[in-house]
XYZ file of N, CA, C and O in Angstrom:
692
model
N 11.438 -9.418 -13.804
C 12.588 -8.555 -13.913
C 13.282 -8.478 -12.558
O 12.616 -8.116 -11.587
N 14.446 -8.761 -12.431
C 15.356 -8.844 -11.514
C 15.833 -7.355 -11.244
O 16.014 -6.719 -12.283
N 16.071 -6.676 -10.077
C 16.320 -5.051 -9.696
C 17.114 -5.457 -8.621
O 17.116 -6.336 -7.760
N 18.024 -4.169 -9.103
C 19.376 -4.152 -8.097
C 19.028 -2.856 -7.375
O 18.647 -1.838 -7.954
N 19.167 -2.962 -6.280
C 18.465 -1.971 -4.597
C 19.450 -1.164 -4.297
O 20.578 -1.655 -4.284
N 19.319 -0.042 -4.049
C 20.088 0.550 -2.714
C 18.858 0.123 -1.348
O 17.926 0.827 -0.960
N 19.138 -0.819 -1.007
C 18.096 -0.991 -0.008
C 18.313 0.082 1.405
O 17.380 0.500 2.090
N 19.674 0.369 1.612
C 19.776 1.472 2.449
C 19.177 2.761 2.616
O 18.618 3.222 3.610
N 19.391 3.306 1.422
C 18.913 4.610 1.191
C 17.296 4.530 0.934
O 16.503 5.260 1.528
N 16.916 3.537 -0.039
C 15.178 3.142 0.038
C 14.523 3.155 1.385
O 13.607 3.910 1.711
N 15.193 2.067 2.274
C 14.606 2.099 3.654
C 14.669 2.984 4.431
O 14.035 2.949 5.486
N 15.737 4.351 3.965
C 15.899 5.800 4.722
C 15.016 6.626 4.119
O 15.093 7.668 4.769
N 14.279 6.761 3.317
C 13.366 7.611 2.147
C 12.227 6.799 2.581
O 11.341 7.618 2.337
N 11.625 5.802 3.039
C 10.551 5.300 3.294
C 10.082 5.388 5.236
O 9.054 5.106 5.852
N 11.162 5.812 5.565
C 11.059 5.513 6.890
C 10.798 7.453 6.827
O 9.853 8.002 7.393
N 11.664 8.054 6.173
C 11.835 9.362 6.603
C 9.697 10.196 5.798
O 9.054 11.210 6.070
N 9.478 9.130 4.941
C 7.802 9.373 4.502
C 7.033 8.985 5.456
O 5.998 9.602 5.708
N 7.551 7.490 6.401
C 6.494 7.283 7.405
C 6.767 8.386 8.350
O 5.645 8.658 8.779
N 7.566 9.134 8.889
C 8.327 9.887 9.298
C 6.885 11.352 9.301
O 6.255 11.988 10.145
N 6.966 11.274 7.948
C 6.270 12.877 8.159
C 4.820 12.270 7.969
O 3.881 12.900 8.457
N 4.627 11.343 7.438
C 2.887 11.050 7.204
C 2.374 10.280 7.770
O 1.149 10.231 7.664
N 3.194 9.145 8.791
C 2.287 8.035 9.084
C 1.753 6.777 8.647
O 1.051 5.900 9.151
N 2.559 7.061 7.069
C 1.644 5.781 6.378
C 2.995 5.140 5.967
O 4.139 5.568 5.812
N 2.286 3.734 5.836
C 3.189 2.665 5.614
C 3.537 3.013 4.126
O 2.965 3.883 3.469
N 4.525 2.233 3.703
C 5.141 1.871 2.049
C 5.593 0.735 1.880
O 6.333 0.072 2.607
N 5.092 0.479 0.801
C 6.023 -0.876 0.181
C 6.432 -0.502 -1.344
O 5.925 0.208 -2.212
N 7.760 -1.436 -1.243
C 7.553 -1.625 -2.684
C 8.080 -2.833 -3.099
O 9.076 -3.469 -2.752
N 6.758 -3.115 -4.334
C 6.979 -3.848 -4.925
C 7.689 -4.214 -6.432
O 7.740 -3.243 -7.186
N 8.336 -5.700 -7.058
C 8.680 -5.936 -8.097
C 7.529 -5.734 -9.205
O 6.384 -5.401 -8.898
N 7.979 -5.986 -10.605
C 6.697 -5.773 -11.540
C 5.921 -7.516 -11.489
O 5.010 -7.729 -12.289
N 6.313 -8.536 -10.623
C 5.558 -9.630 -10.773
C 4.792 -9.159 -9.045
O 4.533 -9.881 -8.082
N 4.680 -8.196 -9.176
C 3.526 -8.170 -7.812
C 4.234 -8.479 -6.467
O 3.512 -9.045 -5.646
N 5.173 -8.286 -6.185
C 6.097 -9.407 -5.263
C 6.607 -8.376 -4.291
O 7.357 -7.561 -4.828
N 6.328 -8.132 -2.554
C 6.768 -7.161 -1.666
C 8.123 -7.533 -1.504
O 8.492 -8.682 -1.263
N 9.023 -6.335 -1.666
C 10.784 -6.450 -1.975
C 10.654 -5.602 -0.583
O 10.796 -6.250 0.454
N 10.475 -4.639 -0.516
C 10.737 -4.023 1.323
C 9.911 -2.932 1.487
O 9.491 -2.247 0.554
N 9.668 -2.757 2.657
C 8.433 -1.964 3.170
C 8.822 -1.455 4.340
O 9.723 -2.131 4.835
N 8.543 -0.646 4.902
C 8.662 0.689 6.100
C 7.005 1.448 6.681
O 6.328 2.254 6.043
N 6.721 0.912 7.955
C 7.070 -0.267 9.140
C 7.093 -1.974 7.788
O 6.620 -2.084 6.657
N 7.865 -2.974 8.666
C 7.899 -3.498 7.886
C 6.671 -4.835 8.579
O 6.691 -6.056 8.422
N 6.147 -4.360 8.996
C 4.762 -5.237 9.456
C 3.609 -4.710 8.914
O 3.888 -3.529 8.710
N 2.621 -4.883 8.610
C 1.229 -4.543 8.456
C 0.657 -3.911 9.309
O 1.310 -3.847 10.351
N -0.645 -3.218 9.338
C -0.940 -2.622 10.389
C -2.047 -4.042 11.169
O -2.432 -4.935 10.414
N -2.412 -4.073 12.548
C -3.318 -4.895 13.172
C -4.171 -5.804 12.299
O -4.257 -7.030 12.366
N -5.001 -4.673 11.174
C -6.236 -4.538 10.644
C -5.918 -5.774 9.267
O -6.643 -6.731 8.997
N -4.893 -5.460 8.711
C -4.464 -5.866 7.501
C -3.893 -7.535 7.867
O -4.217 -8.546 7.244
N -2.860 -7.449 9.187
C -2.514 -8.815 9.970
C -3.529 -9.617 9.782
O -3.425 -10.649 9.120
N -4.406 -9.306 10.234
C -5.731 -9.769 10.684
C -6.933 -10.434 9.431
O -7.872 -11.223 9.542
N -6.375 -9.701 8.292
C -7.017 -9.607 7.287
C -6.504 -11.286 6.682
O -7.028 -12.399 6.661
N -5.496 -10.830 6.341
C -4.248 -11.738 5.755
C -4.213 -12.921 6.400
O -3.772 -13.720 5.573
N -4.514 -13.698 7.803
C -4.356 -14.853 8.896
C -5.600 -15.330 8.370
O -5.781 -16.494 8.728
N -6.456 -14.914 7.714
C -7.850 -15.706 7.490
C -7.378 -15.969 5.680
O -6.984 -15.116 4.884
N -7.525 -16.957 5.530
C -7.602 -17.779 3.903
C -8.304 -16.618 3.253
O -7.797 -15.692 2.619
N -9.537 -16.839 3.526
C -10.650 -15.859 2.518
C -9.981 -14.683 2.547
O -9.342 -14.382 1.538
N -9.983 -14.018 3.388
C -10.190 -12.187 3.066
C -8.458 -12.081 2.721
O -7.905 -11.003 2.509
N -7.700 -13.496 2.713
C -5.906 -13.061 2.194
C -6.236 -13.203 0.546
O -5.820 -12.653 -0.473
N -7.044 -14.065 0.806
C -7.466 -14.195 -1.098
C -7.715 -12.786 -1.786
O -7.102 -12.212 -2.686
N -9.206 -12.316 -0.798
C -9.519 -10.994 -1.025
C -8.496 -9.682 -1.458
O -8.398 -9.088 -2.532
N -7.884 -9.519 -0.343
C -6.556 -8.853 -0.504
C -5.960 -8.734 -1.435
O -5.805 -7.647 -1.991
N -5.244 -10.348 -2.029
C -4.486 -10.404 -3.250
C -4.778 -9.868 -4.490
O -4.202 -9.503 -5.514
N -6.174 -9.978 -3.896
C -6.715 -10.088 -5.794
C -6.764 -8.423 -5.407
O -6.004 -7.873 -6.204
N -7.373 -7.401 -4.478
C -7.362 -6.664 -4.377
C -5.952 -5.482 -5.001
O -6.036 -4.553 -5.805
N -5.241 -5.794 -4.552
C -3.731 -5.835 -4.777
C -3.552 -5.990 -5.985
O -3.441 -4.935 -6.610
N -3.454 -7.266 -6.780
C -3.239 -7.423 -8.058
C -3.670 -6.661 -9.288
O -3.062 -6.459 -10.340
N -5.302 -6.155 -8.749
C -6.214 -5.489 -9.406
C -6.026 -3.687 -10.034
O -6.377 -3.002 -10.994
N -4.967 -3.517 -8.315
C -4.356 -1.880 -8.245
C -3.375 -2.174 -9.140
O -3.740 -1.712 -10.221
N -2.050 -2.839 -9.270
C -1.633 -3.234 -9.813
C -1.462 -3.021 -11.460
O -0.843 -2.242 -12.185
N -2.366 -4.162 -11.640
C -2.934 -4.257 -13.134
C -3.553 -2.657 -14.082
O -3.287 -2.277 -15.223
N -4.426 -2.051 -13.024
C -4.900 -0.644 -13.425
C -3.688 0.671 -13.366
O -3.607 1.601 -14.167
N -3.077 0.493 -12.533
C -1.976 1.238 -12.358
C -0.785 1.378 -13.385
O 0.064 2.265 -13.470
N -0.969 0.295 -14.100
C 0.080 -0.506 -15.322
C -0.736 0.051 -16.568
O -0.053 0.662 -17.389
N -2.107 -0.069 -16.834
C -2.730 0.110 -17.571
C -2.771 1.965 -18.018
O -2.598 2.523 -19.101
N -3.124 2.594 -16.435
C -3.125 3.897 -16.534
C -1.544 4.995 -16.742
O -1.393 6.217 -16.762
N -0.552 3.787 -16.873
C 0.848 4.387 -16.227
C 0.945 5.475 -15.749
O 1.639 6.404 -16.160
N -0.293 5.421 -14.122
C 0.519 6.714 -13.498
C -0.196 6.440 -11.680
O -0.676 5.354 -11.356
N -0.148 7.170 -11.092
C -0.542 7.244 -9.720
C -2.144 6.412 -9.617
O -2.812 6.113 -10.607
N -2.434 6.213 -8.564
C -4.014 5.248 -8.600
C -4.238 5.504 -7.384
O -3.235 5.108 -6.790
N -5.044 5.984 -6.562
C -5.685 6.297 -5.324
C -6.903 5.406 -5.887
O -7.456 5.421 -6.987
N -7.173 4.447 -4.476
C -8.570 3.817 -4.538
C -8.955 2.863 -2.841
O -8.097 2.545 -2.018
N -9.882 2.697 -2.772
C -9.814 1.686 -1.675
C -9.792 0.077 -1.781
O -10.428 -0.685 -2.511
N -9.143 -0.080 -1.111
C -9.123 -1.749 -1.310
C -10.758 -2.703 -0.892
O -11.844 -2.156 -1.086
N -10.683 -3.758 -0.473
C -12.199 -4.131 -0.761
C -12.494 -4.171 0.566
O -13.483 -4.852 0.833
N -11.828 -3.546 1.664
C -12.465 -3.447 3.270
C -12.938 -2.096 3.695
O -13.477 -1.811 4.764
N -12.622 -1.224 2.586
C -12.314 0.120 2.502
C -11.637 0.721 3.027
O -12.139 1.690 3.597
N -10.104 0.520 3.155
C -8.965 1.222 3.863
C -8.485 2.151 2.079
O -8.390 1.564 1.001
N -8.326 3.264 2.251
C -7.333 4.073 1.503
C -6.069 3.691 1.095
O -5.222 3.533 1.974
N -5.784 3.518 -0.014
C -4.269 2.549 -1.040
C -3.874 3.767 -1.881
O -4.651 4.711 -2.020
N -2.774 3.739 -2.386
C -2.192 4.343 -3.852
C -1.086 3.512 -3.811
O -0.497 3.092 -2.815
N -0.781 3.247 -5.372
C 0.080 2.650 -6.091
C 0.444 3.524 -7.427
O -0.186 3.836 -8.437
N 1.876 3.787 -6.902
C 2.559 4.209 -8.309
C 3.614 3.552 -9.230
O 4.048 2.482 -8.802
N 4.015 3.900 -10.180
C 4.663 2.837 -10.769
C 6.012 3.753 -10.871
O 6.101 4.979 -10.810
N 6.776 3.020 -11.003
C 8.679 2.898 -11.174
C 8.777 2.567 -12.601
O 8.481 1.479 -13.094
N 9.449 4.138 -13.546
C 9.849 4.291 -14.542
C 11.135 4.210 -14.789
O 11.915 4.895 -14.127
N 11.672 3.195 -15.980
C 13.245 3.826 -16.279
C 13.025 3.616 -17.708
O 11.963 3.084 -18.032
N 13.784 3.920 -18.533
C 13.505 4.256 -19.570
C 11.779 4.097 -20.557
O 11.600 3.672 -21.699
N 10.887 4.565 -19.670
C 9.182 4.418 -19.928
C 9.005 3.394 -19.815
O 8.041 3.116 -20.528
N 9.440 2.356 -19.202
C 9.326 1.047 -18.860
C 9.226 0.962 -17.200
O 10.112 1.233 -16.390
N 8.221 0.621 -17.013
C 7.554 0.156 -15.489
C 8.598 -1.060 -14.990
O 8.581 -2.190 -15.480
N 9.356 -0.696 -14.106
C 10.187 -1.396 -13.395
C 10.138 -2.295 -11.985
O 10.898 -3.178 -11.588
N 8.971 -1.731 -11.409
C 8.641 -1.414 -10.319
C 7.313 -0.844 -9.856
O 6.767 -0.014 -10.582
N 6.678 -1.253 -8.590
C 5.702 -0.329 -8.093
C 5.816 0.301 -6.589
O 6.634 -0.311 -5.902
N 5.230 1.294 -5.987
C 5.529 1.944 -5.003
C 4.059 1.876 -4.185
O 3.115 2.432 -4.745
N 3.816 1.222 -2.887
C 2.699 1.300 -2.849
C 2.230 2.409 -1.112
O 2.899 2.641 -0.105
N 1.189 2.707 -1.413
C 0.895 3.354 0.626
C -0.368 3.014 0.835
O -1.270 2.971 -0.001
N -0.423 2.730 2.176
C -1.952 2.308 2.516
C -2.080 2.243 3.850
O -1.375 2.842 4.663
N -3.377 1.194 4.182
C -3.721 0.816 5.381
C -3.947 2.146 6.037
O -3.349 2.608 7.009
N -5.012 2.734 5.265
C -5.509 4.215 6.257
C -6.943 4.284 5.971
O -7.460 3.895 4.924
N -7.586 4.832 7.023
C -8.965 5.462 6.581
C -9.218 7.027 6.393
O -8.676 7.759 7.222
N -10.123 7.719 5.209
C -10.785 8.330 5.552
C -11.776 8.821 5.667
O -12.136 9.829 5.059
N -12.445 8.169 6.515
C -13.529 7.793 7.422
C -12.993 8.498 9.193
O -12.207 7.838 9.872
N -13.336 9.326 9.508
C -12.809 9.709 11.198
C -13.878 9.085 12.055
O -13.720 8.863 13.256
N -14.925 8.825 11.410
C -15.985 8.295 12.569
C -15.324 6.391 12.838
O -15.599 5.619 11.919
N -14.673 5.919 13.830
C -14.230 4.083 14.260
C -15.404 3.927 13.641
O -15.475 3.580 12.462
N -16.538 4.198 14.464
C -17.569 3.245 14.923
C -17.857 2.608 13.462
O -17.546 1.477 13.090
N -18.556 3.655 12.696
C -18.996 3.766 11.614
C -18.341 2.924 10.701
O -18.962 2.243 9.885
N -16.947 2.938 10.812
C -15.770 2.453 9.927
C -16.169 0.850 10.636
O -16.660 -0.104 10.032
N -15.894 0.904 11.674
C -16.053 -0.603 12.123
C -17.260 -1.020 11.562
O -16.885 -1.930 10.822
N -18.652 -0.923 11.425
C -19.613 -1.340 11.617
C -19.767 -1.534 10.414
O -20.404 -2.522 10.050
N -19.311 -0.786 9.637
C -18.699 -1.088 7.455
C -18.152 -2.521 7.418
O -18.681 -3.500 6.891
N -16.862 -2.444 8.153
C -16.302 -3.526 8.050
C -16.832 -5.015 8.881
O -16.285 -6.116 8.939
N -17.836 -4.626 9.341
C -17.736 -5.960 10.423
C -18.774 -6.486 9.470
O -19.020 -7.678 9.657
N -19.394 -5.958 8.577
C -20.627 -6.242 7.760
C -20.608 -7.495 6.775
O -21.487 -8.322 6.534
N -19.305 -7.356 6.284
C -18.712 -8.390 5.148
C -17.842 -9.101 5.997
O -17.797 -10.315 5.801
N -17.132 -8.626 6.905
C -16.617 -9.320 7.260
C -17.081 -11.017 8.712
O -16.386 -11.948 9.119
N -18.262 -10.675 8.944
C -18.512 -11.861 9.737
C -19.287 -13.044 8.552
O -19.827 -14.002 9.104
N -19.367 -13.005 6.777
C -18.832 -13.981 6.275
C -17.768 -14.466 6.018
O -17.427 -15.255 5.137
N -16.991 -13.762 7.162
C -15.073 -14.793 6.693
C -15.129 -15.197 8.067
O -14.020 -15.732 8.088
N -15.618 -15.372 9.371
C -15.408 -16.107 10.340
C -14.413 -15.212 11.058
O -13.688 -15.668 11.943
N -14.384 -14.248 10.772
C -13.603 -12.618 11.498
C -13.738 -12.735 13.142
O -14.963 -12.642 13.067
N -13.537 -12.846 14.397
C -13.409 -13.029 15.628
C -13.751 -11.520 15.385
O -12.868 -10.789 14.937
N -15.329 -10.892 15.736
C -15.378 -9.622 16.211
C -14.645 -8.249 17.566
O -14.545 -7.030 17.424
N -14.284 -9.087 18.711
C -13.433 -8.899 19.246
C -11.834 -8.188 18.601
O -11.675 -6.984 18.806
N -11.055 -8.720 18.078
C -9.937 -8.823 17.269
C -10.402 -7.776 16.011
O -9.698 -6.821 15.685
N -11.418 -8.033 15.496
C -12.193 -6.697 14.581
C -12.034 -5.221 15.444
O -11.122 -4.402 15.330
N -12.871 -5.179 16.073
C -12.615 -4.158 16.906
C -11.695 -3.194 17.234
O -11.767 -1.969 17.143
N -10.651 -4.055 17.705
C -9.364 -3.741 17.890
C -9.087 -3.603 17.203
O -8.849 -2.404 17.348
N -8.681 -3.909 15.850
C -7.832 -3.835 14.993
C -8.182 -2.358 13.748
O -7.579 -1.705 12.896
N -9.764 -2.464 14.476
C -10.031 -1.315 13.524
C -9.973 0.129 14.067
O -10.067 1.230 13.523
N -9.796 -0.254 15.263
C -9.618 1.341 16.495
C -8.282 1.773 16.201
O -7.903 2.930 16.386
N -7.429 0.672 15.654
C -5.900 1.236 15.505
C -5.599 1.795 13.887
O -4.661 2.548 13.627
N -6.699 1.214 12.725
C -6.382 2.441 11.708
C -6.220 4.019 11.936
O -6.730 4.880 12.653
N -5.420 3.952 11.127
C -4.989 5.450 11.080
C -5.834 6.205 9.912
O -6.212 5.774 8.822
N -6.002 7.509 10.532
C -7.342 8.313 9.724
C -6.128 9.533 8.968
O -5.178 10.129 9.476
N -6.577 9.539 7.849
C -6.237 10.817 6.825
C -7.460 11.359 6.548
O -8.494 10.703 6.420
N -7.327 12.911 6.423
C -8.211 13.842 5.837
C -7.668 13.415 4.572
O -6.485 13.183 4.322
N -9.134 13.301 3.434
C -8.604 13.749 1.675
C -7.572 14.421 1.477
O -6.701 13.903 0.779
N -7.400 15.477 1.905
C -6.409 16.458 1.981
C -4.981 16.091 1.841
O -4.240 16.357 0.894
N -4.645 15.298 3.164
C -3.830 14.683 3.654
C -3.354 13.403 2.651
O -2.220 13.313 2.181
N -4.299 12.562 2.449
C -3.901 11.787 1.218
C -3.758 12.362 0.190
O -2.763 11.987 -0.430
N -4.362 13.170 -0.295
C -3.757 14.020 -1.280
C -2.384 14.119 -1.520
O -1.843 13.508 -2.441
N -1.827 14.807 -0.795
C -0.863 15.693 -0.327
C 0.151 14.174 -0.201
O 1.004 13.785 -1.000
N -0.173 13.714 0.721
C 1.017 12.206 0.373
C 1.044 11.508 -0.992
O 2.093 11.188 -1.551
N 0.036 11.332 -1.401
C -0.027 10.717 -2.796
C 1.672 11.428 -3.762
O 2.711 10.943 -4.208
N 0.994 12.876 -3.649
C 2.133 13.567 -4.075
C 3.231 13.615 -3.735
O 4.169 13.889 -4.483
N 3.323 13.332 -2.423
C 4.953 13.103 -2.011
C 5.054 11.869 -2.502
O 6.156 11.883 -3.050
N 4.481 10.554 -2.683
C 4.786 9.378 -3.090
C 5.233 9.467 -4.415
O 6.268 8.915 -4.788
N 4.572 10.075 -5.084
C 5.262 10.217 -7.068
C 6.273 10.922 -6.794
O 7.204 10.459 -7.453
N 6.710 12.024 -6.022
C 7.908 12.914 -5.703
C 9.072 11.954 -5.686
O 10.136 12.042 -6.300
N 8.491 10.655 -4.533
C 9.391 10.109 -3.790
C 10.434 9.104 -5.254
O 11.636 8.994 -5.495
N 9.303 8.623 -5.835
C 9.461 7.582 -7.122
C 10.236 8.062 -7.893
O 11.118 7.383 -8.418
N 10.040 9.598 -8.172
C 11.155 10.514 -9.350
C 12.596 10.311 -8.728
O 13.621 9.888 -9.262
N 12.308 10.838 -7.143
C 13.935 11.162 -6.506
C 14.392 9.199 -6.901
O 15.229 8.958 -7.770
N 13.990 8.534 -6.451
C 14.539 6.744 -6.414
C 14.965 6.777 -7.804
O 16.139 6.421 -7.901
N 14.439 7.069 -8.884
C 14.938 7.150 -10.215
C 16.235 7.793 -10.393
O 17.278 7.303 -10.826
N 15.938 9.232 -9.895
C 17.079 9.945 -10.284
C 18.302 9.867 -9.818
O 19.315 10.290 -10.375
N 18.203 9.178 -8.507
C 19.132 8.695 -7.781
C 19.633 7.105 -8.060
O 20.589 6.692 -7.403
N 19.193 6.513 -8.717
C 19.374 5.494 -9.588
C 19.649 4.150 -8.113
O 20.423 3.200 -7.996
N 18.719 4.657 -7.349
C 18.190 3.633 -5.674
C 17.954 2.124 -6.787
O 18.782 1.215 -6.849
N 16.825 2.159 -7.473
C 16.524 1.182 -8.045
C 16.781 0.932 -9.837
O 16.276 1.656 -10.696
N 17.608 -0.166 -10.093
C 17.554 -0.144 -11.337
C 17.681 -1.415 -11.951
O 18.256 -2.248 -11.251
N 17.285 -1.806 -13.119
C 16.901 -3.065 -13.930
C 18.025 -3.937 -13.557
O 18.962 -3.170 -13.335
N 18.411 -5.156 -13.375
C 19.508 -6.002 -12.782
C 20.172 -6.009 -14.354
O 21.394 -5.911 -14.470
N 19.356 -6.122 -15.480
C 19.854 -6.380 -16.714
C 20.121 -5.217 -17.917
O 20.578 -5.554 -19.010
Protein backbone atom coordinates (compact mmCIF):
# COMPACT_ATOMS: atom_id res chain seq x y z
CA UNK A 1 0.00 0.00 0.00
CA UNK A 2 1.31 3.21 -1.21
CA UNK A 3 0.75 6.37 1.68
CA UNK A 4 0.75 9.88 1.04
CA UNK A 5 2.90 11.80 4.13
CA UNK A 6 2.79 14.99 5.66
CA UNK A 7 6.36 14.20 6.24
CA UNK A 8 6.74 17.70 7.83
CA UNK A 9 4.47 17.66 10.48
CA UNK A 10 5.30 13.62 11.16
CA UNK A 11 8.97 14.57 11.55
CA UNK A 12 7.73 17.58 13.99
CA UNK A 13 5.48 15.07 16.21
CA UNK A 14 8.35 12.55 16.28
CA UNK A 15 11.09 14.82 17.04
CA UNK A 16 8.80 16.81 19.55
CA UNK A 17 8.24 12.67 21.33
CA UNK A 18 12.03 12.28 21.15
CA UNK A 19 11.83 15.67 22.62
CA UNK A 20 10.08 14.71 25.86
CA UNK A 21 11.14 10.90 26.10
CA UNK A 22 14.31 10.18 24.53
CA UNK A 23 13.31 7.43 22.46
CA UNK A 24 13.69 7.00 18.95
CA UNK A 25 10.53 6.40 16.34
CA UNK A 26 10.02 5.05 13.22
CA UNK A 27 7.54 4.50 11.06
CA UNK A 28 6.90 2.05 9.09
CA UNK A 29 4.75 0.94 5.70
CA UNK A 30 2.39 -2.24 6.11
CA UNK A 31 5.19 -4.27 3.91
CA UNK A 32 7.56 -3.77 6.94
CA UNK A 33 9.50 -1.01 5.14
CA UNK A 34 11.23 2.20 7.41
CA UNK A 35 9.45 5.41 5.61
CA UNK A 36 11.06 7.99 8.36
CA UNK A 37 12.30 7.97 11.74
CA UNK A 38 13.42 10.66 14.41
CA UNK A 39 16.86 10.57 15.31
CA UNK A 40 17.10 9.30 11.99
CA UNK A 41 20.15 6.98 12.79
CA UNK A 42 20.04 4.04 15.09
CA UNK A 43 21.37 4.10 18.31
CA UNK A 44 25.46 2.75 18.55
CA UNK A 45 24.05 -0.61 19.87
CA UNK A 46 21.54 -1.35 17.05
CA UNK A 47 24.41 0.21 14.23
CA UNK A 48 26.41 -2.29 15.48
CA UNK A 49 23.89 -4.91 15.50
CA UNK A 50 22.80 -4.39 11.88
CA UNK A 51 26.92 -4.15 10.26
CA UNK A 52 27.18 -7.88 11.23
CA UNK A 53 25.11 -10.31 8.58
CA UNK A 54 23.95 -12.58 11.47
CA UNK A 55 22.53 -10.49 14.23
CA UNK A 56 20.96 -7.97 10.90
CA UNK A 57 19.22 -11.27 10.09
CA UNK A 58 18.37 -11.54 13.79
CA UNK A 59 16.92 -8.14 13.92
CA UNK A 60 14.76 -8.54 10.85
CA UNK A 61 13.16 -11.40 11.74
CA UNK A 62 12.91 -9.83 15.14
CA UNK A 63 11.11 -6.90 13.64
CA UNK A 64 8.99 -8.80 11.30
CA UNK A 65 7.84 -10.99 14.18
CA UNK A 66 6.55 -7.54 16.25
CA UNK A 67 5.08 -6.77 13.26
CA UNK A 68 3.19 -9.84 12.37
CA UNK A 69 1.82 -10.05 16.26
CA UNK A 70 0.96 -6.52 16.34
CA UNK A 71 -1.29 -7.11 13.07
CA UNK A 72 -2.62 -10.15 14.60
CA UNK A 73 -3.43 -8.43 18.06
CA UNK A 74 -4.57 -5.03 16.26
CA UNK A 75 -3.31 -2.99 18.95
CA UNK A 76 -0.11 -1.71 20.90
CA UNK A 77 2.79 -4.61 21.57
CA UNK A 78 5.51 -3.84 24.15
CA UNK A 79 8.18 -6.66 24.03
CA UNK A 80 11.93 -7.03 23.76
CA UNK A 81 13.65 -7.69 20.76
CA UNK A 82 16.14 -10.73 20.77
CA UNK A 83 19.25 -8.65 22.45
CA UNK A 84 16.88 -7.50 24.97
CA UNK A 85 16.50 -3.80 24.28
CA UNK A 86 12.71 -2.59 25.01
CA UNK A 87 10.42 -2.11 21.45
CA UNK A 88 6.62 -1.20 20.99
CA UNK A 89 4.89 -1.25 17.82
CA UNK A 90 1.58 0.17 17.10
CA UNK A 91 -0.43 0.02 14.22
CA UNK A 92 -1.98 2.93 11.89
CA UNK A 93 -5.78 2.70 11.50
CA UNK A 94 -8.01 4.26 8.78
CA UNK A 95 -11.02 2.99 8.16
CA UNK A 96 -10.12 -0.45 10.65
CA UNK A 97 -7.68 -1.15 8.18
CA UNK A 98 -3.94 -1.19 9.32
CA UNK A 99 -2.24 1.27 7.12
CA UNK A 100 0.78 1.61 8.74
CA UNK A 101 2.98 0.89 11.80
CA UNK A 102 4.52 3.21 14.45
CA UNK A 103 7.45 1.85 16.07
CA UNK A 104 9.90 3.02 19.57
CA UNK A 105 12.80 1.35 20.82
CA UNK A 106 16.41 0.83 21.36
CA UNK A 107 16.06 1.25 25.26
CA UNK A 108 16.76 -0.75 28.28
CA UNK A 109 15.08 -1.52 31.31
CA UNK A 110 17.70 -2.91 32.91
CA UNK A 111 19.72 0.29 34.93
CA UNK A 112 22.46 -2.03 35.96
CA UNK A 113 25.34 -1.52 32.07
CA UNK A 114 27.27 -4.09 33.46
CA UNK A 115 24.69 -6.63 33.87
CA UNK A 116 22.96 -5.51 30.59
CA UNK A 117 26.31 -5.85 28.89
CA UNK A 118 27.29 -9.14 30.21
CA UNK A 119 23.45 -10.41 28.86
CA UNK A 120 24.38 -9.24 25.73
CA UNK A 121 27.93 -10.13 25.22
CA UNK A 122 26.70 -13.80 25.98
CA UNK A 123 24.98 -14.49 22.56
CA UNK A 124 26.56 -12.19 21.16
CA UNK A 125 30.37 -13.42 20.85
CA UNK A 126 28.59 -16.25 18.51
CA UNK A 127 28.22 -13.47 15.85
CA UNK A 128 31.96 -12.43 15.90
CA UNK A 129 30.75 -9.07 17.90
CA UNK A 130 34.31 -7.02 18.48
CA UNK A 131 33.77 -6.89 22.42
CA UNK A 132 35.38 -3.59 22.63
CA UNK A 133 32.67 -1.86 20.23
CA UNK A 134 30.10 -4.09 22.52
CA UNK A 135 30.95 -2.24 25.32
CA UNK A 136 30.62 0.92 24.05
CA UNK A 137 27.80 0.61 22.39
CA UNK A 138 26.04 -0.81 25.26
CA UNK A 139 27.13 2.06 27.84
CA UNK A 140 25.26 4.38 25.41
CA UNK A 141 21.68 2.59 25.70
CA UNK A 142 19.33 4.55 27.12
CA UNK A 143 17.54 3.20 30.37
CA UNK A 144 13.63 3.60 31.00
CA UNK A 145 11.96 2.80 34.26
CA UNK A 146 8.66 0.38 33.38
CA UNK A 147 6.99 3.30 34.34
CA UNK A 148 8.46 5.41 31.90
CA UNK A 149 7.82 2.99 29.06
CA UNK A 150 4.65 2.74 30.12
CA UNK A 151 3.80 6.11 30.03
CA UNK A 152 5.47 6.51 26.39
CA UNK A 153 3.85 3.53 25.04
CA UNK A 154 0.81 5.69 25.74
CA UNK A 155 1.91 8.71 24.28
CA UNK A 156 2.82 6.56 21.18
CA UNK A 157 -1.02 5.27 20.59
CA UNK A 158 -1.94 9.06 21.55
CA UNK A 159 0.54 10.04 18.97
CA UNK A 160 -1.06 7.42 16.13
CA UNK A 161 -4.79 8.78 16.93
CA UNK A 162 -3.56 12.60 16.56
CA UNK A 163 -1.57 11.35 12.76
CA UNK A 164 -5.04 9.92 11.92
CA UNK A 165 -7.05 12.64 12.89
CA UNK A 166 -4.98 14.97 11.36
CA UNK A 167 -5.04 12.98 8.26
CA UNK A 168 -0.56 13.28 8.43
CA UNK A 169 -0.88 9.84 6.86
CA UNK A 170 -3.30 8.46 4.43
CA UNK A 171 -3.88 5.50 1.87
CA UNK A 172 -2.31 6.91 -1.64
CA UNK A 173 -5.50 5.06 -3.10
Amino acid sequence: MTLKLDVEQIEMLMKSFYTLTGIRTILFDTNFKEVIAYPKENCEFCKLMKSNPKTRRKCNYADRRSFEKCEMENSLLLYKCHAGLVEAVTPLHENEKIIGYIMFGQITDNPDKTELYNNISIWAKNYGIDKTALGNSVANISYKTEEEIKASAKILEACTSYIIYKELITPEN
